[in-house]
Amino acid sequence: MDSFISTFHIDWKILIAQAINFGLVFLLIYFFALKPIKKIMKERTDSIEGGLTDAVKNAELLKKTKNEYEEVLANARIEANTIFQEGKKEAEDKKRVMIEDANKEIGEMIEKGKKSLESEKTKMIEEAKNEIVSLVVKATEKLLESHKDASFDEKTLEQIKKM
Amino acid sequence: MSQINIENQIGEAEAVNTVGTGASEEISHESTLYAEPIGHIGNFTITNSVFTTWIVVLIVLVVTLAIKIKAKKIPKGIQNGFEIIIEGAMNLADQVTGSKKITAKVFPLAFSIFIFVLISNWLGILPLGGFGLIETTEHGKAFIPFIRSGTADINTTLALGIMSVIGANIFGILSIGVWKMFNKYVNVNAFGEMIRKVRKEPAILISAPIMFFVGVLELIGEFAKIASLSFRLFGNVFAGEVLLMSMSAILAYGLPLPFMGLELFVGFIQAFIFSILTLVYFTIAAQDHDEHEEHNEKDKSTHKEQALV
């Protein structure tokens, strides 16, 4: 061991000095180079990852908004269609009611007309009958005045009766 | 020990010699196994490898300060490069540890080891060997360069190796607890198991002492780790410096150039190996052997059940 130490000049003082020198190098590299560089690299990685995450979030938000917009649009279309259909139905109902009312009114009017026509007709017939009767009476009177015999009277009376 | 006299460096060495020795005497330059002293602060001897390590600390200080000051959220220039290196190294460390949690804890140390060893290795390759002192010894005048790779000194590599192995064991204690870590080396559990299971499994009478002996081997292995880490690095870097000096002695102009390239590569590889091995030691220390074995047994039983089904 002694020959080994003397051959290689192993000196514990130099050994410690070199260990201290390496310790200094380690501290310098760790605190002045590795630590700040790693911190910067981490910050950069974080910001890039944050950016990417934000981009993904934004894309998701955009997609969600687009879906919502489309959903709202679709709902609005459905609602508009429903409103339109309801309006249409209401209008048709109203139309139908109006037509029915009109038909009913027309029917009533026709019925009324018919009735008044009927009554007019009856009246006219009555009047015509009365006219005819008065005419017949007058004609008979005139005839009786012109043919004043008994046979004739009987014959004529019979004819008149037949009439 | 090989002794290489480099005549063509003498002139250069004389040029930087502040003592003024005179040109008549021959100045030798020995390539020694140990770092040579270039000064003293009290009792402490400053060797050229310690001096080079101070330069490493200075370089790291300047670069890291520049990074800290100029670091911005949107990277530019040096920060870009540094971030690429950090990210690549962390991915590699993840592959070695197999756990991001362990990587986050061990990576700063492994990365620091890599940078420290790399700069130390490469500083030794720089053609600054001509700057140094001329010292008068009993064998005559000798040239001592100011720059010697920090890792070409066993004191540095041994310090790093000890720190790495002790650090791994401390990390192991923090991860799996003192008792489990203690049982890794002094397998008391194996004897406990032997007493409990001896009637059911008589073979445990053989396996338990073996397990205990494996624990002792593990303990010896920790010292082997220190030796292998420190001597591998020291041997490679020192051999590289000797190779470059030899090539310079043969032909100073041009010839060392491809070898310098080779040594740059070797320096990188050695720093890489040291830091990766540190990562591996930390990862192994953080693993619980019992849980691992239980997990394996569970897996086996699940496979058996599946096969039966």
Short mmCIF file of C-alpha atoms in Angstrom, two decimals:
data_model
loop_
_atom_site.label_atom_id
_atom_site.label_comp_id
_atom_site.label_asym_id
_atom_site.label_seq_id
_atom_site.Cartn_x
_atom_site.Cartn_y
_atom_site.Cartn_z
CA MET A 1 0.00 0.00 0.00
CA ASP A 2 2.82 2.38 0.91
CA SER A 3 4.62 1.68 -2.36
CA PHE A 4 1.34 2.26 -4.22
CA ILE A 5 0.85 5.58 -2.42
CA SER A 6 4.44 6.65 -3.02
CA THR A 7 4.44 5.53 -6.68
CA PHE A 8 1.32 7.48 -7.55
CA HIS A 9 2.03 10.28 -5.05
CA ILE A 10 -1.36 9.93 -3.46
CA ASP A 11 -1.80 12.91 -1.20
CA TRP A 12 -4.99 13.22 0.80
CA LYS A 13 -4.70 17.01 0.74
CA ILE A 14 -4.68 17.05 -3.08
CA LEU A 15 -7.41 14.44 -3.08
CA ILE A 16 -9.63 16.66 -0.93
CA ALA A 17 -8.67 19.72 -2.98
CA GLN A 18 -9.70 17.96 -6.19
CA ALA A 19 -12.93 16.81 -4.54
CA ILE A 20 -13.62 20.43 -3.54
CA ASN A 21 -12.82 21.55 -7.09
CA PHE A 22 -15.30 19.04 -8.45
CA GLY A 23 -17.82 20.14 -5.81
CA LEU A 24 -17.42 23.72 -7.06
CA VAL A 25 -17.93 22.60 -10.65
CA PHE A 26 -21.02 20.67 -9.58
CA LEU A 27 -22.47 23.68 -7.71
CA LEU A 28 -21.70 26.03 -10.61
CA ILE A 29 -23.24 23.71 -13.18
CA TYR A 30 -26.25 22.95 -10.98
CA PHE A 31 -27.11 26.48 -9.82
CA PHE A 32 -25.94 28.58 -12.77
CA ALA A 33 -26.71 26.32 -15.72
CA LEU A 34 -28.91 23.29 -15.11
CA LYS A 35 -31.41 24.83 -12.69
CA PRO A 36 -32.15 28.04 -14.66
CA ILE A 37 -32.12 26.23 -18.01
CA LYS A 38 -34.40 23.48 -16.69
CA LYS A 39 -36.70 26.13 -15.21
CA ILE A 40 -36.83 27.98 -18.53
CA MET A 41 -37.37 24.73 -20.43
CA LYS A 42 -40.17 23.76 -18.02
CA GLU A 43 -41.77 27.19 -18.35
CA ARG A 44 -41.56 26.93 -22.13
CA THR A 45 -42.97 23.40 -22.12
CA ASP A 46 -45.74 24.52 -19.77
CA SER A 47 -46.60 27.50 -21.95
CA ILE A 48 -46.57 25.34 -25.09
CA GLU A 49 -48.68 22.69 -23.37
CA GLY A 50 -50.93 25.44 -21.98
CA GLY A 51 -51.27 26.88 -25.49
CA LEU A 52 -52.09 23.47 -26.91
CA THR A 53 -54.58 22.80 -24.12
CA ASP A 54 -56.14 26.22 -24.70
CA ALA A 55 -56.32 25.51 -28.42
CA VAL A 56 -58.05 22.19 -27.72
CA LYS A 57 -60.38 23.91 -25.24
CA ASN A 58 -61.12 26.68 -27.75
CA ALA A 59 -61.78 24.12 -30.46
CA GLU A 60 -64.12 22.28 -28.11
CA LEU A 61 -65.80 25.56 -27.15
CA LEU A 62 -66.17 26.47 -30.82
CA LYS A 63 -67.62 23.06 -31.56
CA LYS A 64 -69.94 23.34 -28.58
CA THR A 65 -71.02 26.84 -29.60
CA LYS A 66 -71.56 25.68 -33.16
CA ASN A 67 -73.63 22.76 -31.91
CA GLU A 68 -75.59 25.07 -29.64
CA TYR A 69 -76.12 27.50 -32.51
CA GLU A 70 -77.26 24.71 -34.77
CA GLU A 71 -79.48 23.35 -32.02
CA VAL A 72 -80.97 26.79 -31.41
CA LEU A 73 -81.40 27.23 -35.15
CA ALA A 74 -83.04 23.83 -35.46
CA ASN A 75 -85.29 24.59 -32.49
CA ALA A 76 -86.17 27.97 -33.99
CA ARG A 77 -86.99 26.27 -37.27
CA ILE A 78 -89.13 23.70 -35.49
CA GLU A 79 -90.78 26.43 -33.43
CA ALA A 80 -91.35 28.58 -36.50
CA ASN A 81 -92.75 25.59 -38.31
CA THR A 82 -94.98 24.81 -35.34
CA ILE A 83 -96.13 28.42 -35.16
CA PHE A 84 -96.70 28.43 -38.90
CA GLN A 85 -98.58 25.14 -38.76
CA GLU A 86 -100.61 26.36 -35.80
CA GLY A 87 -101.36 29.62 -37.63
CA LYS A 88 -102.24 27.71 -40.73
CA LYS A 89 -104.45 25.39 -38.78
CA GLU A 90 -106.05 28.32 -36.97
CA ALA A 91 -106.57 30.14 -40.25
CA GLU A 92 -108.01 27.04 -41.80
CA ASP A 93 -110.25 26.54 -38.79
CA LYS A 94 -111.33 30.15 -39.01
CA LYS A 95 -111.82 29.77 -42.76
CA ARG A 96 -113.84 26.64 -42.22
CA VAL A 97 -115.89 28.29 -39.49
CA MET A 98 -116.42 31.31 -41.68
CA ILE A 99 -117.35 29.15 -44.65
CA GLU A 100 -119.66 27.15 -42.43
CA ASP A 101 -121.16 30.34 -41.03
CA ALA A 102 -121.51 31.73 -44.53
CA ASN A 103 -123.04 28.47 -45.75
CA LYS A 104 -125.33 28.46 -42.77
CA GLU A 105 -126.25 32.07 -43.39
CA ILE A 106 -126.75 31.37 -47.08
CA GLY A 107 -128.84 28.35 -46.17
CA GLU A 108 -130.86 30.42 -43.80
CA MET A 109 -131.22 33.13 -46.39
CA ILE A 110 -132.24 30.61 -49.03
CA GLU A 111 -134.63 29.03 -46.55
CA LYS A 112 -135.97 32.45 -45.71
CA GLY A 113 -136.25 33.27 -49.43
CA LYS A 114 -137.91 30.01 -50.09
CA LYS A 115 -140.30 30.59 -47.27
CA SER A 116 -141.09 34.13 -48.38
CA LEU A 117 -141.34 32.89 -51.97
CA GLU A 118 -143.64 30.12 -50.77
CA SER A 119 -145.74 32.53 -48.84
CA GLU A 120 -145.71 34.91 -51.79
CA LYS A 121 -146.68 32.05 -54.04
CA THR A 122 -149.44 30.97 -51.66
CA LYS A 123 -150.51 34.52 -51.39
CA MET A 124 -150.42 34.92 -55.14
CA ILE A 125 -152.28 31.67 -55.58
CA GLU A 126 -154.75 32.79 -53.00
CA GLU A 127 -155.07 36.09 -54.75
CA ALA A 128 -155.26 34.35 -58.10
CA LYS A 129 -157.88 32.03 -56.71
CA ASN A 130 -159.73 34.95 -55.32
CA GLU A 131 -159.39 36.73 -58.66
CA ILE A 132 -160.49 33.63 -60.49
CA VAL A 133 -163.39 33.18 -58.11
CA SER A 134 -164.39 36.77 -58.51
CA LEU A 135 -163.93 36.46 -62.28
CA VAL A 136 -165.94 33.29 -62.30
CA VAL A 137 -168.57 34.95 -60.22
CA LYS A 138 -168.59 37.92 -62.49
CA ALA A 139 -168.56 35.73 -65.58
CA THR A 140 -171.36 33.64 -64.16
CA GLU A 141 -173.26 36.70 -63.29
CA LYS A 142 -172.82 37.98 -66.76
CA LEU A 143 -173.72 34.64 -68.20
CA LEU A 144 -176.74 34.38 -66.04
CA GLU A 145 -177.78 37.77 -67.00
CA SER A 146 -177.52 36.87 -70.70
CA HIS A 147 -179.20 33.41 -70.47
CA LYS A 148 -182.12 33.63 -68.14
CA ASP A 149 -183.90 30.23 -68.50
CA ALA A 150 -184.33 27.47 -65.93
CA SER A 151 -182.73 24.62 -67.90
CA PHE A 152 -179.78 26.63 -68.63
CA ASP A 153 -179.55 27.57 -65.06
CA GLU A 154 -179.49 24.06 -63.93
CA LYS A 155 -177.05 22.97 -66.62
CA THR A 156 -174.84 25.88 -65.95
CA LEU A 157 -175.03 25.32 -62.26
CA GLU A 158 -173.98 21.74 -62.77
CA GLN A 159 -171.05 22.82 -64.92
CA ILE A 160 -170.12 25.41 -62.42
CA LYS A 161 -170.34 22.84 -59.70
CA LYS A 162 -168.10 20.52 -61.76
CA MET A 163 -165.68 23.25 -62.11
CA MET B 1 8.43 4.22 -15.53
CA SER B 2 9.16 5.64 -18.90
CA GLN B 3 11.32 8.71 -19.14
CA ILE B 4 11.06 10.81 -22.20
CA ASN B 5 13.43 13.62 -22.96
CA ILE B 6 11.89 16.07 -25.29
CA GLU B 7 14.65 18.09 -26.77
CA ASN B 8 12.47 20.19 -29.01
CA GLN B 9 10.55 21.54 -26.04
CA ILE B 10 13.62 22.79 -24.28
CA GLY B 11 13.88 26.05 -26.22
CA GLU B 12 10.20 26.76 -25.65
CA ALA B 13 10.57 25.91 -21.99
CA GLU B 14 13.53 28.24 -21.65
CA ALA B 15 11.49 30.98 -23.21
CA VAL B 16 8.95 30.80 -20.44
CA ASN B 17 11.43 30.18 -17.66
CA THR B 18 11.33 33.17 -15.40
CA VAL B 19 14.19 32.01 -13.23
CA GLY B 20 16.80 32.31 -15.95
CA THR B 21 18.91 29.19 -15.92
CA GLY B 22 21.22 29.65 -18.84
CA ALA B 23 21.03 27.70 -22.10
CA SER B 24 24.21 25.65 -21.75
CA GLU B 25 22.78 22.98 -19.43
CA GLU B 26 20.44 20.30 -20.78
CA ILE B 27 16.88 20.48 -19.44
CA SER B 28 15.00 17.23 -19.23
CA HIS B 29 11.29 16.64 -19.15
CA GLU B 30 10.09 13.53 -17.48
CA SER B 31 6.64 12.22 -18.10
CA THR B 32 5.82 11.20 -14.55
CA LEU B 33 3.02 9.02 -13.19
CA TYR B 34 2.22 11.75 -10.68
CA ALA B 35 1.43 15.40 -10.94
CA GLU B 36 4.42 17.66 -10.41
CA PRO B 37 4.45 20.49 -7.88
CA ILE B 38 4.53 24.00 -9.27
CA GLY B 39 4.05 25.96 -6.05
CA HIS B 40 2.95 26.01 -2.45
CA ILE B 41 0.31 27.71 -0.36
CA GLY B 42 1.39 27.09 3.21
CA ASN B 43 1.55 23.31 3.65
CA PHE B 44 -0.51 22.69 0.57
CA THR B 45 1.41 21.73 -2.57
CA ILE B 46 -0.03 23.08 -5.78
CA THR B 47 0.53 20.50 -8.50
CA ASN B 48 0.09 21.15 -12.19
CA SER B 49 -3.02 18.94 -12.18
CA VAL B 50 -4.55 21.01 -9.36
CA PHE B 51 -3.71 24.16 -11.33
CA THR B 52 -5.38 22.70 -14.43
CA THR B 53 -8.44 21.81 -12.34
CA TRP B 54 -8.62 25.43 -11.17
CA ILE B 55 -8.66 26.44 -14.83
CA VAL B 56 -11.50 23.95 -15.34
CA VAL B 57 -13.42 25.58 -12.48
CA LEU B 58 -12.74 29.01 -14.01
CA ILE B 59 -13.94 27.91 -17.46
CA VAL B 60 -17.08 26.36 -15.96
CA LEU B 61 -17.67 29.52 -13.89
CA VAL B 62 -17.43 31.78 -16.96
CA VAL B 63 -19.59 29.56 -19.18
CA THR B 64 -22.27 28.88 -16.56
CA LEU B 65 -22.42 32.57 -15.57
CA ALA B 66 -22.84 33.46 -19.24
CA ILE B 67 -25.62 30.90 -19.51
CA LYS B 68 -27.33 32.18 -16.36
CA ILE B 69 -27.13 35.81 -17.45
CA LYS B 70 -28.18 35.23 -21.04
CA ALA B 71 -30.77 32.51 -20.45
CA LYS B 72 -34.08 33.56 -21.98
CA LYS B 73 -37.39 31.88 -22.66
CA ILE B 74 -36.77 32.10 -26.39
CA PRO B 75 -33.28 30.57 -26.70
CA LYS B 76 -30.51 32.02 -28.84
CA GLY B 77 -26.95 30.96 -29.71
CA ILE B 78 -25.12 29.21 -26.86
CA GLN B 79 -28.36 28.59 -24.93
CA ASN B 80 -29.78 26.69 -27.92
CA GLY B 81 -26.75 24.42 -28.00
CA PHE B 82 -26.76 23.96 -24.24
CA GLU B 83 -30.47 23.08 -24.23
CA ILE B 84 -29.95 20.52 -27.01
CA ILE B 85 -27.07 18.96 -25.02
CA ILE B 86 -29.10 18.91 -21.78
CA GLU B 87 -32.16 17.40 -23.46
CA GLY B 88 -30.12 14.76 -25.30
CA ALA B 89 -28.15 13.90 -22.16
CA MET B 90 -31.31 13.64 -20.08
CA ASN B 91 -32.93 11.31 -22.64
CA LEU B 92 -29.79 9.17 -22.59
CA ALA B 93 -29.78 9.18 -18.77
CA ASP B 94 -33.45 8.14 -18.82
CA GLN B 95 -32.53 5.15 -20.96
CA VAL B 96 -29.76 4.19 -18.52
CA THR B 97 -31.73 4.63 -15.29
CA GLY B 98 -35.09 3.56 -16.74
CA SER B 99 -36.76 6.02 -14.41
CA LYS B 100 -37.33 9.75 -14.82
CA LYS B 101 -37.42 10.10 -11.04
CA ILE B 102 -33.90 8.71 -10.61
CA THR B 103 -32.66 10.69 -13.61
CA ALA B 104 -33.97 13.93 -12.13
CA LYS B 105 -31.99 13.28 -8.96
CA VAL B 106 -28.75 11.86 -10.40
CA PHE B 107 -28.47 13.72 -13.70
CA PRO B 108 -26.93 16.95 -12.29
CA LEU B 109 -24.12 14.96 -10.66
CA ALA B 110 -23.48 12.73 -13.69
CA PHE B 111 -23.56 15.74 -16.03
CA SER B 112 -21.16 17.66 -13.78
CA ILE B 113 -18.78 14.68 -13.74
CA PHE B 114 -18.96 14.53 -17.53
CA ILE B 115 -18.20 18.24 -17.96
CA PHE B 116 -15.45 18.22 -15.31
CA VAL B 117 -13.71 15.14 -16.74
CA LEU B 118 -14.17 16.28 -20.35
CA ILE B 119 -12.66 19.73 -19.85
CA SER B 120 -9.87 18.26 -17.70
CA ASN B 121 -9.08 15.69 -20.40
CA TRP B 122 -9.13 18.21 -23.21
CA LEU B 123 -7.04 20.80 -21.36
CA GLY B 124 -4.25 18.24 -21.16
CA ILE B 125 -4.33 17.83 -24.94
CA LEU B 126 -4.02 21.54 -25.64
CA PRO B 127 -0.51 22.35 -26.89
CA LEU B 128 0.33 24.39 -23.81
CA GLY B 129 2.91 21.95 -22.49
CA GLY B 130 5.64 24.43 -23.35
CA PHE B 131 4.60 26.76 -20.56
CA GLY B 132 6.12 25.77 -17.28
CA LEU B 133 8.93 25.98 -14.79
CA ILE B 134 12.51 24.82 -14.94
CA GLU B 135 13.51 23.32 -11.65
CA THR B 136 16.94 22.29 -10.57
CA THR B 137 16.92 18.79 -9.15
CA GLU B 138 19.65 16.37 -8.06
CA HIS B 139 19.56 14.90 -11.63
CA GLY B 140 19.94 18.29 -13.22
CA LYS B 141 17.44 20.76 -14.61
CA ALA B 142 13.93 19.52 -15.20
CA PHE B 143 11.06 21.12 -17.02
CA ILE B 144 7.69 21.09 -15.20
CA PRO B 145 4.72 22.14 -17.32
CA PHE B 146 2.00 24.27 -15.76
CA ILE B 147 -0.71 22.31 -17.52
CA ARG B 148 -1.26 18.64 -16.85
CA SER B 149 -4.66 17.15 -17.38
CA GLY B 150 -6.46 16.99 -14.05
CA THR B 151 -7.46 13.43 -14.76
CA ALA B 152 -3.85 12.45 -15.50
CA ASP B 153 -3.37 12.57 -11.73
CA ILE B 154 -4.59 9.60 -9.70
CA ASN B 155 -5.55 11.97 -6.85
CA THR B 156 -8.24 13.55 -9.05
CA THR B 157 -9.63 10.32 -10.48
CA LEU B 158 -9.54 8.66 -7.07
CA ALA B 159 -11.42 11.59 -5.56
CA LEU B 160 -14.02 11.35 -8.32
CA GLY B 161 -14.28 7.56 -7.98
CA ILE B 162 -14.68 7.72 -4.19
CA MET B 163 -17.28 10.48 -4.50
CA SER B 164 -19.17 8.52 -7.13
CA VAL B 165 -19.27 5.25 -5.14
CA ILE B 166 -19.97 6.87 -1.76
CA GLY B 167 -22.59 9.07 -3.42
CA ALA B 168 -24.24 5.98 -4.94
CA ASN B 169 -24.37 4.29 -1.53
CA ILE B 170 -25.83 7.39 0.14
CA PHE B 171 -28.38 7.57 -2.66
CA GLY B 172 -29.14 3.89 -2.07
CA ILE B 173 -29.68 4.51 1.65
CA LEU B 174 -32.00 7.43 0.86
CA SER B 175 -33.89 5.35 -1.71
CA ILE B 176 -34.30 1.93 -0.07
CA GLY B 177 -33.27 2.55 3.52
CA VAL B 178 -30.28 1.83 5.75
CA TRP B 179 -31.28 -1.75 6.67
CA LYS B 180 -31.74 -2.95 3.10
CA MET B 181 -28.52 -1.24 2.05
CA PHE B 182 -26.69 -2.85 4.98
CA ASN B 183 -28.13 -6.24 4.00
CA LYS B 184 -26.74 -5.81 0.51
CA TYR B 185 -23.24 -6.12 1.98
CA VAL B 186 -23.80 -8.01 5.24
CA ASN B 187 -26.66 -10.28 4.33
CA VAL B 188 -28.19 -10.91 7.75
CA ASN B 189 -31.55 -11.53 6.08
CA ALA B 190 -30.13 -14.62 4.38
CA PHE B 191 -29.50 -16.25 7.79
CA GLY B 192 -32.93 -15.20 9.01
CA GLU B 193 -34.48 -16.83 5.94
CA MET B 194 -32.35 -19.93 6.59
CA ILE B 195 -33.77 -20.36 10.09
CA ARG B 196 -37.35 -19.76 8.92
CA LYS B 197 -37.33 -21.93 5.82
CA VAL B 198 -34.91 -24.70 6.73
CA ARG B 199 -37.70 -27.30 7.25
CA LYS B 200 -39.55 -26.38 4.08
CA GLU B 201 -36.50 -25.92 1.88
CA PRO B 202 -33.40 -27.74 3.23
CA ALA B 203 -31.40 -26.46 0.26
CA ILE B 204 -31.41 -23.06 1.92
CA LEU B 205 -28.64 -24.36 4.21
CA ILE B 206 -26.38 -24.10 1.18
CA SER B 207 -27.87 -21.06 -0.54
CA ALA B 208 -27.99 -18.77 2.53
CA PRO B 209 -24.21 -18.85 3.24
CA ILE B 210 -23.64 -18.32 -0.47
CA MET B 211 -25.96 -15.29 -0.35
CA PHE B 212 -24.00 -14.00 2.65
CA PHE B 213 -20.75 -14.46 0.79
CA VAL B 214 -22.24 -12.68 -2.25
CA GLY B 215 -22.91 -9.74 0.07
CA VAL B 216 -19.25 -9.69 1.12
CA LEU B 217 -18.29 -9.82 -2.55
CA GLU B 218 -20.59 -6.86 -3.17
CA LEU B 219 -18.71 -4.95 -0.47
CA ILE B 220 -15.38 -5.79 -2.09
CA GLY B 221 -16.99 -4.87 -5.41
CA GLU B 222 -17.58 -1.33 -4.14
CA PHE B 223 -13.81 -0.91 -3.67
CA ALA B 224 -13.27 -2.50 -7.07
CA LYS B 225 -15.63 0.07 -8.52
CA ILE B 226 -13.52 2.90 -7.08
CA ALA B 227 -10.35 1.28 -8.42
CA SER B 228 -11.81 0.57 -11.86
CA LEU B 229 -13.31 4.06 -12.23
CA SER B 230 -10.20 5.90 -11.12
CA PHE B 231 -7.55 3.75 -12.80
CA ARG B 232 -9.44 3.46 -16.11
CA LEU B 233 -9.68 7.23 -16.42
CA PHE B 234 -6.20 7.91 -15.12
CA GLY B 235 -4.65 5.20 -17.30
CA ASN B 236 -6.33 6.36 -20.51
CA VAL B 237 -5.62 10.05 -20.03
CA PHE B 238 -2.04 9.52 -18.84
CA ALA B 239 -1.37 7.12 -21.71
CA GLY B 240 -2.79 9.72 -24.10
CA GLU B 241 -0.44 12.39 -22.75
CA VAL B 242 2.54 10.02 -23.03
CA LEU B 243 1.50 9.15 -26.57
CA LEU B 244 1.30 12.81 -27.56
CA MET B 245 4.69 13.53 -26.00
CA SER B 246 6.20 10.55 -27.76
CA MET B 247 4.80 11.68 -31.10
CA SER B 248 6.05 15.23 -30.47
CA ALA B 249 9.50 13.77 -29.67
CA ILE B 250 9.52 11.90 -32.96
CA LEU B 251 8.33 14.85 -35.06
CA ALA B 252 6.97 17.98 -33.42
CA TYR B 253 5.27 19.37 -36.54
CA GLY B 254 2.23 17.60 -37.96
CA LEU B 255 2.71 14.13 -36.55
CA PRO B 256 0.94 14.71 -33.20
CA LEU B 257 -2.11 16.18 -34.97
CA PRO B 258 -4.01 12.90 -35.75
CA PHE B 259 -3.15 11.67 -32.26
CA MET B 260 -4.55 14.88 -30.80
CA GLY B 261 -7.79 14.14 -32.65
CA LEU B 262 -7.70 10.61 -31.28
CA GLU B 263 -7.08 11.92 -27.76
CA LEU B 264 -9.98 14.39 -28.09
CA PHE B 265 -12.16 11.39 -28.89
CA VAL B 266 -10.65 9.31 -26.06
CA GLY B 267 -11.15 12.23 -23.66
CA PHE B 268 -14.81 12.45 -24.65
CA ILE B 269 -15.34 8.69 -24.41
CA GLN B 270 -13.68 8.47 -20.99
CA ALA B 271 -15.79 11.35 -19.62
CA PHE B 272 -18.86 9.66 -21.08
CA ILE B 273 -17.97 6.26 -19.59
CA PHE B 274 -17.29 7.74 -16.16
CA SER B 275 -20.59 9.62 -16.04
CA ILE B 276 -22.60 6.69 -17.43
CA LEU B 277 -21.03 4.31 -14.91
CA THR B 278 -21.88 6.76 -12.13
CA LEU B 279 -25.49 6.76 -13.36
CA VAL B 280 -25.49 2.96 -13.42
CA TYR B 281 -24.05 2.71 -9.88
CA PHE B 282 -26.67 5.16 -8.59
CA THR B 283 -29.45 3.24 -10.37
CA ILE B 284 -28.27 -0.11 -9.00
CA ALA B 285 -27.98 1.36 -5.50
CA ALA B 286 -31.56 2.65 -5.68
CA GLN B 287 -32.93 -0.80 -6.57
CA ASP B 288 -34.31 -3.06 -3.90
CA HIS B 289 -33.10 -6.61 -4.57
CA ASP B 290 -35.85 -8.24 -2.46
CA GLU B 291 -38.61 -6.37 -4.28
CA HIS B 292 -36.96 -7.19 -7.57
CA GLU B 293 -36.85 -10.90 -6.69
CA GLU B 294 -40.44 -10.84 -5.40
CA HIS B 295 -41.52 -9.12 -8.59
CA ASN B 296 -39.74 -11.80 -10.65
CA GLU B 297 -41.38 -14.57 -8.62
CA LYS B 298 -44.79 -12.95 -9.08
CA ASP B 299 -44.14 -12.69 -12.80
CA LYS B 300 -43.18 -16.37 -12.93
CA SER B 301 -46.30 -17.45 -11.03
CA THR B 302 -48.49 -15.26 -13.25
CA HIS B 303 -46.92 -16.81 -16.33
CA LYS B 304 -47.52 -20.29 -14.89
CA GLU B 305 -51.18 -19.45 -14.13
CA GLN B 306 -51.61 -18.07 -17.61
CA ALA B 307 -50.04 -21.20 -19.08
CA LEU B 308 -52.40 -23.39 -17.02
CA VAL B 309 -55.39 -21.34 -18.15
#
